[in-house]
C-alpha cells in the first residue's frame, strides 16, 4: 500500500478528512527554480514530524488523510496548467473536508481558490501572506503567473494582502483604485 502524509498507510478517499494535492509546477518562476520539488519534499519530511499536536491536543495520525496523485506540468501555457490544477482540485473538494494544496509556485493558488468557490457555492474572502503584492495584470507575457495570482483572485473576491514589502507602482495604483475589495496591510 502507498505511504501517505506522516508516512502512514493511505486511507480510502471517501473516508478522509484531509485531502492533499501536490502540484509540481514552476512554470513562471522568475528567480530560482526548484519549487516543483516542494510537494514531494514536504510529504517526505512529514515522516519526521511529531504527530501529536499540543494545539489540538490530539494525535494527528488519527485524522484520515489522502494524498492525490500529483499534478504535473506539461509543455503548455500557464493558463493550461491553471485549468489542470482547477479540475484536479475541484474533484477533491467536498463540504466538511479540507484540501491542502502543496506547490510548486504560488500561481497555483488562484485556480484552487476558484475551485473552492465553485464547488462549495460559498462566498469568502482570501488572506494572502507574501512579501510581494502579486497584483500585476500580466507578467512575462501571461496573466497566470506567480506575480499575478493575487490579482486573479481579486477578480472575483475580496483579498487582504499581509506583509508585502515589494510593490510596483502599477500594483499600488490598482490597489488604491480598488480599495473597497483589496486591502494591503503594510509590514511597517
Short mmCIF file of C-alpha atoms in Angstrom, two decimals:
data_model
loop_
_atom_site.label_atom_id
_atom_site.label_comp_id
_atom_site.label_asym_id
_atom_site.label_seq_id
_atom_site.Cartn_x
_atom_site.Cartn_y
_atom_site.Cartn_z
CA UNK A 1 0.00 0.00 0.00
CA UNK A 2 1.23 3.53 -0.86
CA UNK A 3 2.54 5.54 2.08
CA UNK A 4 0.85 8.78 2.90
CA UNK A 5 1.46 12.02 4.79
CA UNK A 6 3.24 11.33 8.12
CA UNK A 7 4.38 8.05 6.46
CA UNK A 8 1.04 6.43 7.33
CA UNK A 9 -0.90 3.98 5.20
CA UNK A 10 -3.23 5.63 2.74
CA UNK A 11 -6.88 5.78 3.71
CA UNK A 12 -9.83 5.24 1.33
CA UNK A 13 -10.55 8.58 -0.35
CA UNK A 14 -14.21 8.87 0.73
CA UNK A 15 -13.30 8.33 4.39
CA UNK A 16 -10.62 11.02 4.51
CA UNK A 17 -10.99 14.38 6.22
CA UNK A 18 -7.85 15.96 4.73
CA UNK A 19 -7.01 15.73 1.04
CA UNK A 20 -3.53 16.78 -0.07
CA UNK A 21 -2.96 17.88 -3.65
CA UNK A 22 0.71 18.01 -4.70
CA UNK A 23 1.30 20.36 -7.65
CA UNK A 24 4.78 20.05 -9.17
CA UNK A 25 4.84 23.36 -11.00
CA UNK A 26 7.40 26.09 -11.54
CA UNK A 27 6.39 27.36 -14.97
CA UNK A 28 6.55 31.10 -14.25
CA UNK A 29 9.31 31.22 -11.63
CA UNK A 30 11.50 34.23 -12.31
CA UNK A 31 14.31 33.87 -9.78
CA UNK A 32 15.47 30.46 -8.55
CA UNK A 33 13.96 27.22 -9.81
CA UNK A 34 13.24 24.19 -7.66
CA UNK A 35 9.71 24.89 -6.44
CA UNK A 36 8.41 21.89 -8.40
CA UNK A 37 10.27 19.68 -5.92
CA UNK A 38 8.45 21.25 -2.96
CA UNK A 39 5.42 18.95 -2.70
CA UNK A 40 7.47 15.74 -2.68
CA UNK A 41 9.95 17.23 -0.20
CA UNK A 42 7.17 18.31 2.17
CA UNK A 43 5.48 14.90 2.05
CA UNK A 44 8.82 13.13 2.62
CA UNK A 45 9.69 15.47 5.52
CA UNK A 46 6.28 14.88 7.14
CA UNK A 47 7.53 11.44 8.18
CA UNK A 48 9.92 13.25 10.55
CA UNK A 49 7.29 15.48 12.19
CA UNK A 50 5.91 14.77 15.64
CA UNK A 51 2.37 13.56 15.19
CA UNK A 52 0.99 14.95 18.44
CA UNK A 53 -0.42 18.49 18.23
CA UNK A 54 -0.39 20.42 21.50
CA UNK A 55 -2.65 22.99 19.82
CA UNK A 56 -5.35 20.40 19.09
CA UNK A 57 -4.34 18.14 21.99
CA UNK A 58 -4.61 15.21 19.62
CA UNK A 59 -2.52 12.67 17.75
CA UNK A 60 -2.74 13.87 14.15
CA UNK A 61 -2.15 10.38 12.78
CA UNK A 62 -5.77 9.50 13.67
CA UNK A 63 -7.09 12.11 11.19
CA UNK A 64 -7.79 10.31 7.90
CA UNK A 65 -5.63 11.79 5.15
CA UNK A 66 -5.37 11.18 1.42
CA UNK A 67 -2.56 12.26 -0.92
CA UNK A 68 -3.78 12.65 -4.50
CA UNK A 69 -1.65 11.83 -7.49
CA UNK A 70 0.48 14.89 -8.22
CA UNK A 71 -0.49 17.43 -10.84
CA UNK A 72 2.48 17.59 -13.16
CA UNK A 73 3.14 20.20 -15.81
CA UNK A 74 3.01 19.54 -19.49
CA UNK A 75 4.78 21.57 -22.13
CA UNK A 76 1.97 24.02 -22.46
CA UNK A 77 0.91 27.50 -21.35
CA UNK A 78 0.50 28.66 -17.74
CA UNK A 79 -3.22 29.15 -18.48
CA UNK A 80 -3.50 25.46 -19.44
CA UNK A 81 -1.73 24.45 -16.22
CA UNK A 82 -4.12 26.57 -14.13
CA UNK A 83 -7.08 24.78 -15.77
CA UNK A 84 -5.47 21.44 -14.94
CA UNK A 85 -4.98 22.45 -11.28
CA UNK A 86 -8.58 23.72 -11.10
CA UNK A 87 -10.02 20.43 -12.43
CA UNK A 88 -7.99 18.29 -10.04
CA UNK A 89 -8.77 20.50 -7.03
CA UNK A 90 -12.50 20.54 -7.86
CA UNK A 91 -12.55 16.73 -7.75
CA UNK A 92 -11.08 16.70 -4.24
CA UNK A 93 -13.20 19.43 -2.64
CA UNK A 94 -16.28 18.45 -0.60
CA UNK A 95 -18.21 20.18 2.18
CA UNK A 96 -16.71 19.38 5.57
CA UNK A 97 -13.36 18.29 4.12
CA UNK A 98 -10.04 20.14 3.95
CA UNK A 99 -8.00 20.45 0.78
CA UNK A 100 -4.33 21.24 1.36
CA UNK A 101 -2.52 22.13 -1.85
CA UNK A 102 1.26 21.86 -1.90
CA UNK A 103 3.19 23.73 -4.59
CA UNK A 104 5.21 24.46 -6.61
CA UNK A 105 4.98 28.12 -7.20
CA UNK A 106 2.07 30.03 -5.76
CA UNK A 107 0.38 30.80 -9.09
CA UNK A 108 -1.50 27.57 -8.36
CA UNK A 109 -3.42 29.30 -5.57
CA UNK A 110 -5.78 31.10 -7.95
CA UNK A 111 -7.42 28.05 -9.50
CA UNK A 112 -7.65 26.33 -6.10
CA UNK A 113 -9.48 29.33 -4.63
CA UNK A 114 -11.84 29.38 -7.62
CA UNK A 115 -12.47 25.63 -7.35
CA UNK A 116 -13.49 26.07 -3.70
CA UNK A 117 -15.91 28.84 -4.62
CA UNK A 118 -17.43 26.89 -7.50
CA UNK A 119 -17.76 23.51 -5.76
CA UNK A 120 -18.88 24.75 -2.35
CA UNK A 121 -21.06 27.56 -3.74
CA UNK A 122 -19.84 29.82 -0.96
CA UNK A 123 -18.64 33.39 -0.93
CA UNK A 124 -15.47 34.02 1.03
CA UNK A 125 -12.55 36.41 1.19
CA UNK A 126 -8.89 35.48 0.84
CA UNK A 127 -5.91 36.36 3.01
CA UNK A 128 -2.55 36.35 1.22
CA UNK A 129 0.68 36.41 3.24
CA UNK A 130 3.51 37.30 0.88
CA UNK A 131 6.49 39.62 0.55
CA UNK A 132 5.16 40.69 -2.85
CA UNK A 133 1.76 42.07 -3.75
CA UNK A 134 1.38 39.84 -6.86
CA UNK A 135 -1.21 42.22 -8.33
CA UNK A 136 0.24 42.58 -11.83
CA UNK A 137 -2.41 42.15 -14.51
CA UNK A 138 0.17 40.38 -16.67
CA UNK A 139 3.77 39.35 -16.05
CA UNK A 140 6.26 37.98 -18.56
CA UNK A 141 3.54 37.62 -21.16
CA UNK A 142 0.93 35.78 -19.10
CA UNK A 143 -1.98 36.66 -16.82
CA UNK A 144 -1.40 33.36 -14.96
CA UNK A 145 1.89 33.92 -13.18
CA UNK A 146 3.25 33.92 -9.66
CA UNK A 147 3.28 37.72 -9.99
CA UNK A 148 -0.41 37.92 -10.99
CA UNK A 149 -2.00 35.39 -8.66
CA UNK A 150 -3.44 37.87 -6.13
CA UNK A 151 -4.86 39.95 -8.99
CA UNK A 152 -6.59 36.87 -10.46
CA UNK A 153 -8.07 36.09 -7.05
CA UNK A 154 -9.13 39.73 -6.64
CA UNK A 155 -11.00 39.48 -9.96
CA UNK A 156 -13.72 37.51 -8.14
CA UNK A 157 -13.44 38.23 -4.40
CA UNK A 158 -12.01 40.44 -1.69
CA UNK A 159 -8.33 40.00 -0.90
CA UNK A 160 -6.27 41.08 2.09
CA UNK A 161 -2.52 41.00 1.47
CA UNK A 162 -0.31 40.95 4.55
CA UNK A 163 3.41 41.62 4.57
CA UNK A 164 4.03 42.82 1.01
CA UNK A 165 7.24 44.88 1.08
CA UNK A 166 7.88 44.89 -2.67
CA UNK A 167 5.27 46.68 -4.74
CA UNK A 168 5.41 48.09 -8.27
CA UNK A 169 3.75 51.43 -8.91
CA UNK A 170 1.09 49.92 -11.22
CA UNK A 171 0.16 47.42 -8.49
CA UNK A 172 -0.01 50.22 -5.92
CA UNK A 173 -2.32 52.27 -8.16
CA UNK A 174 -4.55 49.24 -8.82
CA UNK A 175 -4.90 48.51 -5.09
CA UNK A 176 -5.59 52.17 -4.34
CA UNK A 177 -8.28 52.29 -7.05
CA UNK A 178 -9.89 49.09 -5.74
CA UNK A 179 -9.58 49.74 -2.01
CA UNK A 180 -13.17 48.58 -1.44
CA UNK A 181 -12.14 44.97 -2.20
CA UNK A 182 -8.36 44.85 -1.87
CA UNK A 183 -6.65 45.54 1.43
CA UNK A 184 -2.91 45.84 1.85
CA UNK A 185 -1.61 45.64 5.38
CA UNK A 186 1.83 47.23 5.28
CA UNK A 187 4.68 45.43 7.07
CA UNK A 188 5.93 48.63 8.70
#
